[in-house]
Short mmCIF file of C-alpha atoms and ligand atoms in Angstrom, two decimals:
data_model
loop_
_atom_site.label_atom_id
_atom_site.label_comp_id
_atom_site.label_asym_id
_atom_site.label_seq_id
_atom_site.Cartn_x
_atom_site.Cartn_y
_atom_site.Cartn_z
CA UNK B 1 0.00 0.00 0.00
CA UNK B 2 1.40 3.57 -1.09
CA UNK B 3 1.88 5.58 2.09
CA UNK B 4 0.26 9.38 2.25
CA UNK B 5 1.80 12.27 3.38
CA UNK B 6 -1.22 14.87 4.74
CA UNK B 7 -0.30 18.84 5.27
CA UNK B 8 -3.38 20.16 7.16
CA UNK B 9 -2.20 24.05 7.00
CA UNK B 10 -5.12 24.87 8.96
CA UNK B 11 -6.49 28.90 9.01
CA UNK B 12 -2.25 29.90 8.66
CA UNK B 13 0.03 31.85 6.10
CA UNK B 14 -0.74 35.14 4.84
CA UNK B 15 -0.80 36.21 1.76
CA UNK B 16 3.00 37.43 1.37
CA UNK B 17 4.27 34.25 2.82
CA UNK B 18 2.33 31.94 0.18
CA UNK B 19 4.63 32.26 -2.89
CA UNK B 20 8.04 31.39 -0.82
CA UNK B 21 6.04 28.38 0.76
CA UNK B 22 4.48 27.32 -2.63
CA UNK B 23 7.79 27.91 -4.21
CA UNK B 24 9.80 25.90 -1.36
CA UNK B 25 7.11 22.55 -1.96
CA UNK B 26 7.73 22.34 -5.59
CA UNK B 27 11.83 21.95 -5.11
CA UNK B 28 10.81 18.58 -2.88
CA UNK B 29 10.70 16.60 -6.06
CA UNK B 30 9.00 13.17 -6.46
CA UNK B 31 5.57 14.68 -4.26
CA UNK B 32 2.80 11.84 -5.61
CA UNK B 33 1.45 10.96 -2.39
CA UNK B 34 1.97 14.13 -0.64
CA UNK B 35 -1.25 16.02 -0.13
CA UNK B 36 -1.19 19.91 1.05
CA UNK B 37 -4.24 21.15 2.25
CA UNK B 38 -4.32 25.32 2.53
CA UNK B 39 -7.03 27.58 3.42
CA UNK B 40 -9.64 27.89 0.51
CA UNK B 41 -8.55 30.91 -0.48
CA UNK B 42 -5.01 29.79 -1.32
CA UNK B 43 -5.94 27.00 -3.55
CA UNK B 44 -5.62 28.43 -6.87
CA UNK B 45 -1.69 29.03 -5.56
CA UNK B 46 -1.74 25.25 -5.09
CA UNK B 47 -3.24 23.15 -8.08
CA UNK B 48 -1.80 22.38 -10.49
CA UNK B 49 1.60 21.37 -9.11
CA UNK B 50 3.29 18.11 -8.63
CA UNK B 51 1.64 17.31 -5.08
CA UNK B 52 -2.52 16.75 -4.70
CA UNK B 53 -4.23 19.42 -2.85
CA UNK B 54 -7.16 19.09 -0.04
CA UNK B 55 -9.61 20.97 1.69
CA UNK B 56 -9.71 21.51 5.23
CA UNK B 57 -13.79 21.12 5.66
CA UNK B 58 -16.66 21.09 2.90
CA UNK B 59 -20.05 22.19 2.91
CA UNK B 60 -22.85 19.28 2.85
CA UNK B 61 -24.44 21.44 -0.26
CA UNK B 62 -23.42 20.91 -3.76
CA UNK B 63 -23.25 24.74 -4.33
CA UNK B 64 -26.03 27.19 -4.10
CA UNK B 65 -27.32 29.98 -1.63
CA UNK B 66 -24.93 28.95 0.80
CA UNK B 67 -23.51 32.55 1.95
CA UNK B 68 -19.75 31.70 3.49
CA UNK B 69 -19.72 28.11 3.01
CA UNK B 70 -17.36 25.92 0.67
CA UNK B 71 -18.84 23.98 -2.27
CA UNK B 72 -17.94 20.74 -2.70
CA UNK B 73 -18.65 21.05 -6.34
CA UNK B 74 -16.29 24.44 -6.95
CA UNK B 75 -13.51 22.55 -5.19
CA UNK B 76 -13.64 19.95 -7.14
CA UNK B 77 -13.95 21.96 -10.25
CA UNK B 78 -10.61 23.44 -8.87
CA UNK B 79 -9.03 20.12 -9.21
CA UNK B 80 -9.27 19.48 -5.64
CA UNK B 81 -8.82 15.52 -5.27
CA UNK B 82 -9.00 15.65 -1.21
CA UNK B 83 -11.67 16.78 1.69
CA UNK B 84 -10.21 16.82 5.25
CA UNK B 85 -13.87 16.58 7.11
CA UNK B 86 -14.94 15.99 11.00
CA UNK B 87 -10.92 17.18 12.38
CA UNK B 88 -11.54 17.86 16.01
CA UNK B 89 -11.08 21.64 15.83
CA UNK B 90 -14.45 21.94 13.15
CA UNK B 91 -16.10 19.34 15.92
CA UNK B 92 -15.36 21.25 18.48
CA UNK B 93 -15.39 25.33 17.75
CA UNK B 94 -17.92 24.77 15.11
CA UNK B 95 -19.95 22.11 16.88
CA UNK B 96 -19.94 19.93 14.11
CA UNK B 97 -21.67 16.16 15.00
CA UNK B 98 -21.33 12.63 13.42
CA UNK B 99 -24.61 13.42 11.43
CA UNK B 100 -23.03 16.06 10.10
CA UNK B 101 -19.82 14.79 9.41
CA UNK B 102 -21.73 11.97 7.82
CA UNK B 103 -23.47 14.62 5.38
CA UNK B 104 -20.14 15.99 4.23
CA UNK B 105 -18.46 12.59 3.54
CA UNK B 106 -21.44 11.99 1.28
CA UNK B 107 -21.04 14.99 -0.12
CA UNK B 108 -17.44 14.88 -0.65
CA UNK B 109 -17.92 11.29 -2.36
CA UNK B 110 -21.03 12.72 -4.42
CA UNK B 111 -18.40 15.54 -5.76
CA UNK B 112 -15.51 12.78 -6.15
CA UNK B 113 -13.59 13.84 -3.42
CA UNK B 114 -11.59 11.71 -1.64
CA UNK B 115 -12.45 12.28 2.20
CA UNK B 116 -9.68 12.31 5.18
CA UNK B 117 -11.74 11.36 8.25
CA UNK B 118 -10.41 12.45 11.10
CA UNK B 119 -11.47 10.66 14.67
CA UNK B 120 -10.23 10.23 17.63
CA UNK B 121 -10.32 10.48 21.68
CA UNK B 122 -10.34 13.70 23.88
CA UNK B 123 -7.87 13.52 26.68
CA UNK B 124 -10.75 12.76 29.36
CA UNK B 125 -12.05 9.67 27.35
CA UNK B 126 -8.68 8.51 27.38
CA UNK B 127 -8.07 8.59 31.02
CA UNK B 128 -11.47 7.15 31.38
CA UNK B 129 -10.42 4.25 29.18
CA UNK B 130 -13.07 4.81 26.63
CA UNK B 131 -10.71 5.38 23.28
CA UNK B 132 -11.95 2.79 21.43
CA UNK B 133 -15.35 3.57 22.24
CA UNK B 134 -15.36 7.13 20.84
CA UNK B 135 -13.83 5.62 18.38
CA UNK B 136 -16.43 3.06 17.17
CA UNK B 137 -19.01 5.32 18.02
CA UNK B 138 -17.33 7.90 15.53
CA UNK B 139 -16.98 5.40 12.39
CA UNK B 140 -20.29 3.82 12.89
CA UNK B 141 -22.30 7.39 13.30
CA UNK B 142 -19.74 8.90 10.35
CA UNK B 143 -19.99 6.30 8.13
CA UNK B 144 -23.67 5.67 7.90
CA UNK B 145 -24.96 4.57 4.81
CA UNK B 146 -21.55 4.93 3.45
CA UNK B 147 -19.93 2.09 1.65
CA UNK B 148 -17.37 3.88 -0.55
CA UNK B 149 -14.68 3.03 1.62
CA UNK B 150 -11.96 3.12 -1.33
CA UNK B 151 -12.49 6.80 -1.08
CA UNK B 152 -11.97 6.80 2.28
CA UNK B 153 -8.84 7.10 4.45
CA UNK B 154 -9.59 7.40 7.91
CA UNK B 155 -7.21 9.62 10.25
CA UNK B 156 -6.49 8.69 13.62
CA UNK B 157 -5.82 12.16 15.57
CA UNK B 158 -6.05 11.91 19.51
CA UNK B 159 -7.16 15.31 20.31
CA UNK B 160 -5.18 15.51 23.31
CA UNK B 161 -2.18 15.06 21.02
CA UNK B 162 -3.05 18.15 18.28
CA UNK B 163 -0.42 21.03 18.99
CA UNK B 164 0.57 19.66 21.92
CA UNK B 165 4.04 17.92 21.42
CA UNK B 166 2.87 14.85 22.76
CA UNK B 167 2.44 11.79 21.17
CA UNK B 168 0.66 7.90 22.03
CA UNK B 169 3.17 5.13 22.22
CA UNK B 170 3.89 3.07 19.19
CA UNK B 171 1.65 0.62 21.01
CA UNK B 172 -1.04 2.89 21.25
CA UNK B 173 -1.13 4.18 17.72
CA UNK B 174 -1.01 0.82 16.03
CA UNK B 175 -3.49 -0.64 18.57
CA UNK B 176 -6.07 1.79 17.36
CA UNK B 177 -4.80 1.34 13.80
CA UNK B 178 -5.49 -2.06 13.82
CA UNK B 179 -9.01 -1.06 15.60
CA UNK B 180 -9.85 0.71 13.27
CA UNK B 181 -9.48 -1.42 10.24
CA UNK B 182 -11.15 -3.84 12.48
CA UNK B 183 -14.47 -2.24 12.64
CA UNK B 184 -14.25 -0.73 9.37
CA UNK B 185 -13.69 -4.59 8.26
CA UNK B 186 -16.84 -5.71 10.33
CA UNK B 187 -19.04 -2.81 8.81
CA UNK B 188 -18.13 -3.08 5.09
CA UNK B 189 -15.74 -5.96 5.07
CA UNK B 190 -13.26 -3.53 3.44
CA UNK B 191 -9.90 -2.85 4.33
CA UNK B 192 -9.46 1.11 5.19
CA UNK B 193 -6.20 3.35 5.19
CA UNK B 194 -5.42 4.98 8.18
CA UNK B 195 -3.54 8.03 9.40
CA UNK B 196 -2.35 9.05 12.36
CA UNK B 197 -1.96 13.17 13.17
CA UNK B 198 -1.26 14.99 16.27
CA UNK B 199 2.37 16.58 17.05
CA UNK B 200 3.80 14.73 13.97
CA UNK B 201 7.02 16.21 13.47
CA UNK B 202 10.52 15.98 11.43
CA UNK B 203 11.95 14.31 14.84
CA UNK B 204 9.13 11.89 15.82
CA UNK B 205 8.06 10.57 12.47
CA UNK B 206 10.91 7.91 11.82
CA UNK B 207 9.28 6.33 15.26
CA UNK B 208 5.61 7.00 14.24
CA UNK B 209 6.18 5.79 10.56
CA UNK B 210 7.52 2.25 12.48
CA UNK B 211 4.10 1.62 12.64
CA UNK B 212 3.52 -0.80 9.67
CA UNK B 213 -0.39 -0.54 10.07
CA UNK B 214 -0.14 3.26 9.08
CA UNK B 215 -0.93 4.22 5.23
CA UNK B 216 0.87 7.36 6.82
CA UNK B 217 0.87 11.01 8.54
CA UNK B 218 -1.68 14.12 8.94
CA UNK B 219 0.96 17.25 9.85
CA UNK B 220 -0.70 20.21 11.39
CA UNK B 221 2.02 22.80 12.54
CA UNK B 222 5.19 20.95 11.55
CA UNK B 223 4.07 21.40 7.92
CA UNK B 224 3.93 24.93 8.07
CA UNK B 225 7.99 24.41 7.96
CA UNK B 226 8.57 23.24 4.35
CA UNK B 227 12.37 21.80 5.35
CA UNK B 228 10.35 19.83 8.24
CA UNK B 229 7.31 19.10 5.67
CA UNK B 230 10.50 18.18 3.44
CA UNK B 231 12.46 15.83 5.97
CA UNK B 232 8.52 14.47 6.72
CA UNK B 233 8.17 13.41 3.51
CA UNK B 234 11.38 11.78 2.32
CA UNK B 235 11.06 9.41 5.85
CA UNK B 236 7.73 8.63 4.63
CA UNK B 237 7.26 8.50 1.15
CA UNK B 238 10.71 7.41 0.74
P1 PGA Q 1 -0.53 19.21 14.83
O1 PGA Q 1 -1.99 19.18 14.18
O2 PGA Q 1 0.37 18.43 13.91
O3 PGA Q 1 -0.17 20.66 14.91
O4 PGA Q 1 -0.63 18.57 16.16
C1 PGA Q 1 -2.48 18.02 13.58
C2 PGA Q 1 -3.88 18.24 13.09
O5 PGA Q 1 -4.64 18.97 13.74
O6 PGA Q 1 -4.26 17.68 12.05
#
């Protein structure tokens, strides 16, 4: 299985520092598998460019009177291939649910969109020993009447771990990879990809990566550092 490399550059970069960043990406050379997701507005700087380029969140509407919200239609239009949807930070400043994440996976799939599903524990469910299941709960409720699972690739990001340096043991992380696959297998007797995200950096991911279960990495602020995005990527995609 080709691994993935996953740049979420969440709401970051202004417009002066896009060209340099841009510029930096396209000296990385062989980028197939390396996905950069920028805020919408960027994305015309992206496409078109030796790496595949994301959203960070979609609307559930095709397109229409929608005032604010991104189409999943326009995106794709754009030559978009990838829609991050349900990351913890939409869940939990936008109060997004698993019916509506379920919405915008169908809607992503409707538009062709390959859909980076992002699930995982807060820091409380952890310590209450109920990981895996938040985490069944999630892919059951998010994956409702969903069987496109090829489209799929299902990122495993521990909320408590998300900008905060720390990481899960190697245990951990393929524990819950293998979990996952496992219930994905039950529901749809399919096998899924999986990521995992949260404080990925260019000094952990040589350990993380170690994990053969992972299809590969979703980089928050480490990929806002092409040389780290750069070191990220040759370890993975190597
Ligand atoms: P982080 O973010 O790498 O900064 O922890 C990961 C994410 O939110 O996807």
């Amino acid at each position: 299985m080709e691994k993935i490399v996953a740049a979420n550059l969440k709401m970051n970069l202004n417009y002066n520092e896009i060209d340099d960043y841009v510029k930096s990406i396209n000296t990385f050379g062989d980028t197939k598998n390396l996905i950069v997701c920028p805020t919408s507005i960027y994305i015309p700087y992206f496409i078109n460019n030796i790496y595949a380029v994301g959203v960070q969140d979609i609307d559930i509407y095709d397109e229409g009177s929608y005032t604010g919200s991104l189409s999943p239609k326009q995106v794709s239009s754009l030559k978009v291939e990838y829609a991050i949807v349900g990351h913890s930070e939409r869940r939990k400043y936008y109060h997004e649910n698993d019916d509506l994440v379920n919405l915008k996976i169908q809607a992503a799939l409707r538009n062709n969109l390959t859909v980076i599903l992002c699930i995982g524990e807060t820091k409380e469910e952890k310590n209450l020993g109920k990981t895996k299941d938040k985490i069944k709960t999630q892919i059951i409720n998010d994956l409702r009447n969903i069987n496109d699972i090829d489209n799929i690739i299902i990122a495993y990001e521990p909320i408590w771990a998300i900008g905060t340096s720390i990481i899960p043991t190697l245990d951990d992380i393929r524990d819950i990879t293998l979990y996952i696959k496992a219930i994905v297998k039950e529901l749809l007797n399919k096998e899924v990809r999986v990521l995992y995200g949260g404080s990925v950096n260019d000094k952990n991911i040589e350990s993380i990566i170690s994990v053969e279960q992972l299809t590969g990495v979703l980089i928050g602020s480490a990929s806002l550092d092409p040389q780290k995005l750069k070191k990220i990527k040759e370890v993975v995609l190597k």
